[in-house]
CSV table of C-alpha atoms and ligand atoms in Angstrom, one decimal:
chain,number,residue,atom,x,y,z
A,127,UNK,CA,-17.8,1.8,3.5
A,128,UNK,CA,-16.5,2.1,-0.3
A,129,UNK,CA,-13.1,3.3,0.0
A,130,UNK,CA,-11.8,6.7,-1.2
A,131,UNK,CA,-11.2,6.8,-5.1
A,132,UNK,CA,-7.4,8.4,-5.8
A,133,UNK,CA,-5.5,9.6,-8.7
A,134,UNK,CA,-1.6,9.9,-7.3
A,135,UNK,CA,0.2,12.8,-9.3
A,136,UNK,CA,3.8,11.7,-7.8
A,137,UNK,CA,7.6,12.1,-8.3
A,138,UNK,CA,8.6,8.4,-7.0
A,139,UNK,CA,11.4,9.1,-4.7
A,140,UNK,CA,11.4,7.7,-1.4
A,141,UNK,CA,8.5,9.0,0.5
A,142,UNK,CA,6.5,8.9,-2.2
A,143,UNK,CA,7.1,5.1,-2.5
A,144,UNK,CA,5.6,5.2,0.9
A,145,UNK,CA,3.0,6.9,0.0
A,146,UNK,CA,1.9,4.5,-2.4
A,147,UNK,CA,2.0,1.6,-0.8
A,148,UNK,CA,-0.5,3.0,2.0
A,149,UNK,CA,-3.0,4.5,-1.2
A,150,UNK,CA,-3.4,1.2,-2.4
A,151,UNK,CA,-4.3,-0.1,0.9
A,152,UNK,CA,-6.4,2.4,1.9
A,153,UNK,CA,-8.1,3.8,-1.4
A,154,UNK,CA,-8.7,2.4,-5.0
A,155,UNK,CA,-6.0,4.2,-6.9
A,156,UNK,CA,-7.7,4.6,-9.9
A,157,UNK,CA,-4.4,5.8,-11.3
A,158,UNK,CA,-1.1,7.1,-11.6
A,159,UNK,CA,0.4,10.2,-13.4
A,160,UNK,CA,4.3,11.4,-12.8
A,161,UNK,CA,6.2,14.4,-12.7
A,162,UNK,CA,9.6,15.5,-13.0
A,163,UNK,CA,11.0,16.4,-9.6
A,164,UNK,CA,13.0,14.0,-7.4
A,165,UNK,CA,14.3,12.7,-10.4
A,166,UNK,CA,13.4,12.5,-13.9
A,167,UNK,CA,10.1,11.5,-15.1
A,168,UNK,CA,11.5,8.6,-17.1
A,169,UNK,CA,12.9,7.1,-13.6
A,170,UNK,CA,10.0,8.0,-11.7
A,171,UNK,CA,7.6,6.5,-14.0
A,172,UNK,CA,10.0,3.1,-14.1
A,173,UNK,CA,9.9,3.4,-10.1
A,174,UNK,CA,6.3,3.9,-10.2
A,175,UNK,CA,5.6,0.8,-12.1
A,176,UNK,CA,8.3,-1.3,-9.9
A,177,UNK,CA,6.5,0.0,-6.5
A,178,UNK,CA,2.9,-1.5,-8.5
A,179,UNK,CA,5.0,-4.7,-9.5
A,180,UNK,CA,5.9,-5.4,-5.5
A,181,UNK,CA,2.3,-4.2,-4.5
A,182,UNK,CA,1.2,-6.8,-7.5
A,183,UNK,CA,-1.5,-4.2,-8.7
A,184,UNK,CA,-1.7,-3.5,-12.3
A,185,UNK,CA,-2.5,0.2,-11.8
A,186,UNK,CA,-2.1,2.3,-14.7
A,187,UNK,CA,1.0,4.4,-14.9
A,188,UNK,CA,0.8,7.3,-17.7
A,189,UNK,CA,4.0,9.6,-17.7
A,190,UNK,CA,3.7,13.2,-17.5
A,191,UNK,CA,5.9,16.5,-17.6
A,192,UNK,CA,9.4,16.0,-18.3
A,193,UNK,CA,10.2,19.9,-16.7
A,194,UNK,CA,8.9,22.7,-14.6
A,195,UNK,CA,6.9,25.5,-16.9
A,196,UNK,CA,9.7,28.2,-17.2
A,197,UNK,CA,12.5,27.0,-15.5
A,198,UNK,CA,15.1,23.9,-16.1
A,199,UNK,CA,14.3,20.4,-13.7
A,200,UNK,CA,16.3,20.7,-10.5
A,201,UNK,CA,16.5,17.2,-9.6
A,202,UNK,CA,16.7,16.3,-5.7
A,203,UNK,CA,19.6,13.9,-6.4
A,204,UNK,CA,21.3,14.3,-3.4
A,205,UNK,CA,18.0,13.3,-1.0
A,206,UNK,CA,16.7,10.7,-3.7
A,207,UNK,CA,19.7,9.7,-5.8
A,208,UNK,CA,20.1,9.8,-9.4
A,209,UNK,CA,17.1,7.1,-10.2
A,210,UNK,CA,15.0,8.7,-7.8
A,211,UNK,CA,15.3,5.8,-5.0
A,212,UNK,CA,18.8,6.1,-4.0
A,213,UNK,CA,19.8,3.4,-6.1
A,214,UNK,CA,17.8,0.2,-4.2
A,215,UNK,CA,17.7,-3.0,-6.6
A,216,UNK,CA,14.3,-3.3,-7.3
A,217,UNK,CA,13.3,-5.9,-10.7
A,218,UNK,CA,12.9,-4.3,-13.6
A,219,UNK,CA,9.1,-2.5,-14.6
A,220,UNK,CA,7.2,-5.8,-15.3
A,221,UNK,CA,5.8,-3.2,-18.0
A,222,UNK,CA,6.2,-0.1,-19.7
A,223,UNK,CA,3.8,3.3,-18.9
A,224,UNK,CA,0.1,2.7,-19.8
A,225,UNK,CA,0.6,5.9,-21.7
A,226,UNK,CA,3.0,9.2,-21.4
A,227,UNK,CA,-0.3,11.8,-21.8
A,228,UNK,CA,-0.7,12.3,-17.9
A,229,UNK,CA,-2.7,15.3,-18.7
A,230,UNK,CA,-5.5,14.1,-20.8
A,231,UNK,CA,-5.7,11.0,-17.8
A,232,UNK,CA,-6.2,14.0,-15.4
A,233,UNK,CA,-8.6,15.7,-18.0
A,234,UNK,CA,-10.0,12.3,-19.1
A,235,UNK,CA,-10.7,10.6,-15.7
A,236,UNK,CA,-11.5,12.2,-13.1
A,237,UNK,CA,-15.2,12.4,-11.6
A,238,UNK,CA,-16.8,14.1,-8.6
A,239,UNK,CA,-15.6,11.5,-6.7
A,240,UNK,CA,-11.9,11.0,-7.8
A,241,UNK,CA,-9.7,12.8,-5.0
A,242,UNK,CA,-6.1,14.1,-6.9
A,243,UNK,CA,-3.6,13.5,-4.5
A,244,UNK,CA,-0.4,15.4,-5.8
A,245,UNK,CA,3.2,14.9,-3.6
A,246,UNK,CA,5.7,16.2,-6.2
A,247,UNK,CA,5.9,19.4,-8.2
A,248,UNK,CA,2.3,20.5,-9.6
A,249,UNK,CA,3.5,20.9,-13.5
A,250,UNK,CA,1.0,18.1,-14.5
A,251,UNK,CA,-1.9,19.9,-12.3
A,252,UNK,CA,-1.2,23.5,-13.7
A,253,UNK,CA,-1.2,21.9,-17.3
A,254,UNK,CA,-4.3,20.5,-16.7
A,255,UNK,CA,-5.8,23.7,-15.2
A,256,UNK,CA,-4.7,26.1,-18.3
A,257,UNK,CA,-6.4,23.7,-20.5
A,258,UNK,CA,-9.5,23.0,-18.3
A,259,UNK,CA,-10.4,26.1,-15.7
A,260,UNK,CA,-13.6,23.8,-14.8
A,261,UNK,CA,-11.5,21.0,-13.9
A,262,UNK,CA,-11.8,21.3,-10.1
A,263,UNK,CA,-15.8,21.3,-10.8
A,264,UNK,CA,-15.1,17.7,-12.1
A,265,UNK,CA,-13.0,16.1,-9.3
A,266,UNK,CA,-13.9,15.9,-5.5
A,267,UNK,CA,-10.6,17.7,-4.8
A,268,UNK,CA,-6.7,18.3,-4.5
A,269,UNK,CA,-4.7,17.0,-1.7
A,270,UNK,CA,-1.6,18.4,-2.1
A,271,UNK,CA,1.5,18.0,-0.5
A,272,UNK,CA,3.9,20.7,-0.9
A,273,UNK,CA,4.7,24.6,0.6
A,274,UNK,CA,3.9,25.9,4.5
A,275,UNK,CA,3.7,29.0,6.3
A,276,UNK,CA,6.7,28.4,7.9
A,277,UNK,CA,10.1,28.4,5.6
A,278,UNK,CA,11.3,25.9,3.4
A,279,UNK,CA,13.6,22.7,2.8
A,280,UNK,CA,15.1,23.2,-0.4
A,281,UNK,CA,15.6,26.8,-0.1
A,282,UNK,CA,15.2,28.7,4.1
A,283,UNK,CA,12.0,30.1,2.5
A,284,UNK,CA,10.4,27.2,-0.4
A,285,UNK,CA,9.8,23.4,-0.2
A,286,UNK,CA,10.7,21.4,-2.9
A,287,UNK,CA,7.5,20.8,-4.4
A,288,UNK,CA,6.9,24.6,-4.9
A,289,UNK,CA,10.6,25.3,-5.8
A,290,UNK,CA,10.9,22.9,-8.3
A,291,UNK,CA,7.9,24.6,-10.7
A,292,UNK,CA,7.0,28.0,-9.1
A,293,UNK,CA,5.1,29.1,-12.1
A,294,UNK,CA,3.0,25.8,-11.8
A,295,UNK,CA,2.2,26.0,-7.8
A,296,UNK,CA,0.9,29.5,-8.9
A,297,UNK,CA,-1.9,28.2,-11.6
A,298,UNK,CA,-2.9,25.8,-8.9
A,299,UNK,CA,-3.1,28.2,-5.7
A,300,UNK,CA,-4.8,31.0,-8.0
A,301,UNK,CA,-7.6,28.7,-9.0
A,302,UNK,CA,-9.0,28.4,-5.4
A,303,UNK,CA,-10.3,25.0,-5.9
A,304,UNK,CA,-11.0,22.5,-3.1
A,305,UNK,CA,-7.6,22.7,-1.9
A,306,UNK,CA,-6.1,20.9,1.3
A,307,UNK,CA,-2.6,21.7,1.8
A,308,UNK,CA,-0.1,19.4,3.6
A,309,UNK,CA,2.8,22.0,3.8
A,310,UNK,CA,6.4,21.2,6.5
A,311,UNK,CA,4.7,22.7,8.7
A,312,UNK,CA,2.1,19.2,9.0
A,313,UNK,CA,4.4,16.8,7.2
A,314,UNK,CA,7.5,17.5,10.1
A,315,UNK,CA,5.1,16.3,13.0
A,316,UNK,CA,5.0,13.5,11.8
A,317,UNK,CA,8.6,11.9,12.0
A,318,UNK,CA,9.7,8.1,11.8
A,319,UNK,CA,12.8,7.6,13.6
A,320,UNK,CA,15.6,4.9,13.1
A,321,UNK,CA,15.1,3.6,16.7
A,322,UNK,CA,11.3,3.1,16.2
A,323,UNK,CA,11.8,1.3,12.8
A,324,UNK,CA,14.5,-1.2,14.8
A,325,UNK,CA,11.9,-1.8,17.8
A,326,UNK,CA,8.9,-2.8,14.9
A,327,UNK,CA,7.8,-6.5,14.9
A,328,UNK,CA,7.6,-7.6,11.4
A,329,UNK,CA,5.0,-10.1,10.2
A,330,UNK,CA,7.1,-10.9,7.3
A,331,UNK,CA,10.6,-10.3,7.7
A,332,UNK,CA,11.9,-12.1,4.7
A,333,UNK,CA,8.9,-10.8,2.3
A,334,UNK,CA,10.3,-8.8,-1.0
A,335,UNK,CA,8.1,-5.9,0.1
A,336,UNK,CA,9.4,-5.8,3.2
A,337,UNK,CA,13.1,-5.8,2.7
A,338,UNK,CA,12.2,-2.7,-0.2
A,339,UNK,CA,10.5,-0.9,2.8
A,340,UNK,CA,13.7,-1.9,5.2
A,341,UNK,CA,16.0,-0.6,2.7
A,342,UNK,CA,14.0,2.5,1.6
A,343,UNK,CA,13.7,4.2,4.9
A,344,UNK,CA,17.8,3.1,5.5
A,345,UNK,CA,18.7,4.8,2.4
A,346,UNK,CA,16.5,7.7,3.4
A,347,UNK,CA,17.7,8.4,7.1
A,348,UNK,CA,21.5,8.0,5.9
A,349,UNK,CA,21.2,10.2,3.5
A,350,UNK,CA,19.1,12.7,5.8
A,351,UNK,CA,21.8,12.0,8.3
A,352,UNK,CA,24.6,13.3,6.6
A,353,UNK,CA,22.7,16.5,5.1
A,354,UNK,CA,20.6,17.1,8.7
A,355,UNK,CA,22.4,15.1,11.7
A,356,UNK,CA,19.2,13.2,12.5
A,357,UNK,CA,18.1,9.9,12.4
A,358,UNK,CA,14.4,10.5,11.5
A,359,UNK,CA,12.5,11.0,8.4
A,360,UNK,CA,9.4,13.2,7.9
A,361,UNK,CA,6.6,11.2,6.0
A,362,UNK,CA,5.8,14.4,3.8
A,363,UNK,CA,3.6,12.6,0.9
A,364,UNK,CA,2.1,9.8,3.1
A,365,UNK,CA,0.3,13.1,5.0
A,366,UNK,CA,-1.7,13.7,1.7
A,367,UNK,CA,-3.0,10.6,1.3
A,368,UNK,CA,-3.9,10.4,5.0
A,369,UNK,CA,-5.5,13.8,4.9
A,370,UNK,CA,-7.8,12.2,2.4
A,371,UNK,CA,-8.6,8.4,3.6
A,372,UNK,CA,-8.5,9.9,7.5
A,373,UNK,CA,-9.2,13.3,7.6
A,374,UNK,CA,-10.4,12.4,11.3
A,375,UNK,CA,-6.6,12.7,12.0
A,376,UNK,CA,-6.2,16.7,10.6
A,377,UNK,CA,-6.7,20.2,11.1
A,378,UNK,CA,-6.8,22.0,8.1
A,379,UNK,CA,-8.5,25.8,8.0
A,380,UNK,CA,-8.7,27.8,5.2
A,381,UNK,CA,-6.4,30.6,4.3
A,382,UNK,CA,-5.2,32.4,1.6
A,383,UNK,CA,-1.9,31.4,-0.2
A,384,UNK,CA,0.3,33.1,-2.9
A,385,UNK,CA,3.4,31.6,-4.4
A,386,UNK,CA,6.6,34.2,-5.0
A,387,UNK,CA,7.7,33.4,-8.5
A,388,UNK,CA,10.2,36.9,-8.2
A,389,UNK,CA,12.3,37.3,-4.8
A,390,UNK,CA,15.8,36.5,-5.1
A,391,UNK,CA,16.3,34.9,-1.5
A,392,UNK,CA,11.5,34.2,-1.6
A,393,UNK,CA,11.1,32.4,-5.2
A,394,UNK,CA,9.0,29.3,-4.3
A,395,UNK,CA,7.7,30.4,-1.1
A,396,UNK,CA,4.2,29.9,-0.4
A,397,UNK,CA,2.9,33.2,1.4
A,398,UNK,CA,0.0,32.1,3.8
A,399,UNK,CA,-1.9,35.1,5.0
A,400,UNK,CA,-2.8,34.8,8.6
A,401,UNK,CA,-4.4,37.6,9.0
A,402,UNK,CA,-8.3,37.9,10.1
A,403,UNK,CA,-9.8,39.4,6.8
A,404,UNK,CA,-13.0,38.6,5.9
A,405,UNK,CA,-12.1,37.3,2.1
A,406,UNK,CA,-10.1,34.3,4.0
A,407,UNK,CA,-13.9,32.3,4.1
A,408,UNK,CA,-14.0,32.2,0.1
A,409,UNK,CA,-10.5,30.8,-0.1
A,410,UNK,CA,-10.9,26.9,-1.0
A,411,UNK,CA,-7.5,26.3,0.2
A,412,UNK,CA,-7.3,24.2,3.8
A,413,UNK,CA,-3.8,25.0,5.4
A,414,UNK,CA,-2.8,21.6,7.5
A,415,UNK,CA,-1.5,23.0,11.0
A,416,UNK,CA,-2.6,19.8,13.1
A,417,UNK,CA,-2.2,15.8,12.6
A,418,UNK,CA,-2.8,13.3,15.2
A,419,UNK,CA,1.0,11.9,14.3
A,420,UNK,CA,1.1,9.1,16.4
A,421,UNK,CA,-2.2,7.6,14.8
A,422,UNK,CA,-0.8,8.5,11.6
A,423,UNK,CA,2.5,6.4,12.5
A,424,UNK,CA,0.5,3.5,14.1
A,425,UNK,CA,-1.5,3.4,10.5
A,426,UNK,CA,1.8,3.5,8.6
A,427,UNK,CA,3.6,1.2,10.7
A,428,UNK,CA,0.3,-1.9,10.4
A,429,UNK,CA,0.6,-1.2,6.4
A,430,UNK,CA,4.2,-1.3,6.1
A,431,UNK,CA,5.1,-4.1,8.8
A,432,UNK,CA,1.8,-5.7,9.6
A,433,UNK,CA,2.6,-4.8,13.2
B,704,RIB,O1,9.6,18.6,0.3
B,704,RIB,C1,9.1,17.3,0.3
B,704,RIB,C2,8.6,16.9,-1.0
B,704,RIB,O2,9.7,17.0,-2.0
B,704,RIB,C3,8.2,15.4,-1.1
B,704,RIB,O3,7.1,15.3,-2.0
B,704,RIB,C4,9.4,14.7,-1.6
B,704,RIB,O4,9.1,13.5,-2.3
B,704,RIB,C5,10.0,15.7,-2.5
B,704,RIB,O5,9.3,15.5,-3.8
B,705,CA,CA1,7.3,13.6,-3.8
């Protein structure tokens, strides 16, 4: 079976890095476009291009929005670092970006059979929108992670994604395309602890790849440590790539969901309406509520470690 075509819209930070290394073995990533959001876009375009060096694939890497629509970048330095992966010594980018129009890539290259899988702040995707309202006619769809009914990480009430470019999550939700949302409320199911990552067999303990991995999930789950007091990390983007290449392992319904771009204590939050009205069938968002995390886990865990 032909695997899943992907474009990754990412701000390379940590789980992101996972969540390309598990694309490119599970889909043909077709491309990559960056956003500002863990860190800058000029550091998360190098990282991109240093996580393709170690994966040895030449995918293209075009840079894309440098800020959030109306608002100044808030960078998640103190979960990613300053360069976005908390500082690990990876080789320089073998190359610079293919290109820094991201936009016109997204215009340019998608086809009804290009998934969009987006796991930073949706500035890129909303740019794209406002230039191009058929643009969700011309792709298969948007996995997205970002949001949830259920509070927030950044903020009690908005996830970082959505926080970081309000005005942006709110030209994407309002478009009601083919939508599938992996908000906390999916991503936090699926947790890798420090004491599983000790008890994994690895098939190449002394491979570059594998010390990268090694020291990206330590950085991670010290860092989360000190800000949380636990020892486990959520794989937040590695769910929207899953929901794509194994959608056999989700639940997602459809509901509908509104961004607050006002509330002093709400801006950010993604409002899903749960209640039974009967314009919740035309919404073309799919919430995530359900993941079979332990086959999730078990698929991360033969990419990462060859287990
Ligand atoms: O809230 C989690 C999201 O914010 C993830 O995409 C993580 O990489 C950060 O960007
Ligand atoms: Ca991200």
């Amino acid at each position: 079976m032909n695997k899943p075509r992907l474009i990754i819209d990412t701000d390379p930070g940590h789980d992101d890095a996972i969540a390309l290394i598990l694309a490119h073995h599970f889909a043909d990533v077709v491309g990559i476009t960056t956003v500002s959001g863990n860190t800058s876009v000029e550091n998360g375009t190098k990282n991109a291009i240093r996580i393709c060096d170690l994966l040895d694939t030449s995918t293209p890497v075009h840079r894309g929005a440098s800020a959030p629509i109306a608002s100044e970048p808030s960078f998640a330095s103190e979960v990613h670092g300053v360069d976005g992966l908390g500082g690990i010594q990876l080789p320089d980018p073998s190359r610079s970006e293919t290109s820094d129009r991201a936009i016109e890539f997204l215009l340019d290259s998608v086809d009804t059979d290009v998934w969009v899988v987006a796991i930073g702040p949706l500035t890129n995707i909303a740019q794209v929108l406002t230039r191009d309202k058929t643009w969700f006619d011309r792709i298969a769809g948007l996995s997205l992670m970002g949001g949830g009914p259920y509070g927030g990480n950044v903020t009690a009430s908005a996830e970082f994604n959505i926080y970081f470019d309000p005005e942006a999550a709110d030209v994407v939700f309002r478009a009601n395309g083919n939508t599938l949302m992996s908000g906390l409320n999916l991503t936090h199911q699926v947790q890798i602890s420090e004491a599983e990552l000790e008890s994994i067999n690895r098939a190449s303990p002394d491979d570059p790849r594998t010390d990268f991995i090694d020291q990206n999930f330590a950085r991670i789950i010290e860092t989360l440590r000190d800000l949380t007091g636990t020892s486990e990390v959520a794989m937040h983007d590695p769910c929207a790539v899953f929901a794509v290449t194994h959608p056999e392992l989700f639940e997602f319904v459809p509901r509908e969901v509104s961004v607050e771009l006002d509330g002093t204590l709400t801006r950010g939050m993604t409002v899903v309406d749960e209640r039974w009205r009967v314009t919740r069938k035309q919404s073309q968002i799919k919430v995530g509520y359900e993941v079979d995390a332990d086959a999730v886990k078990t698929l991360i865990y033969q990419v990462l470690y060859g287990d």
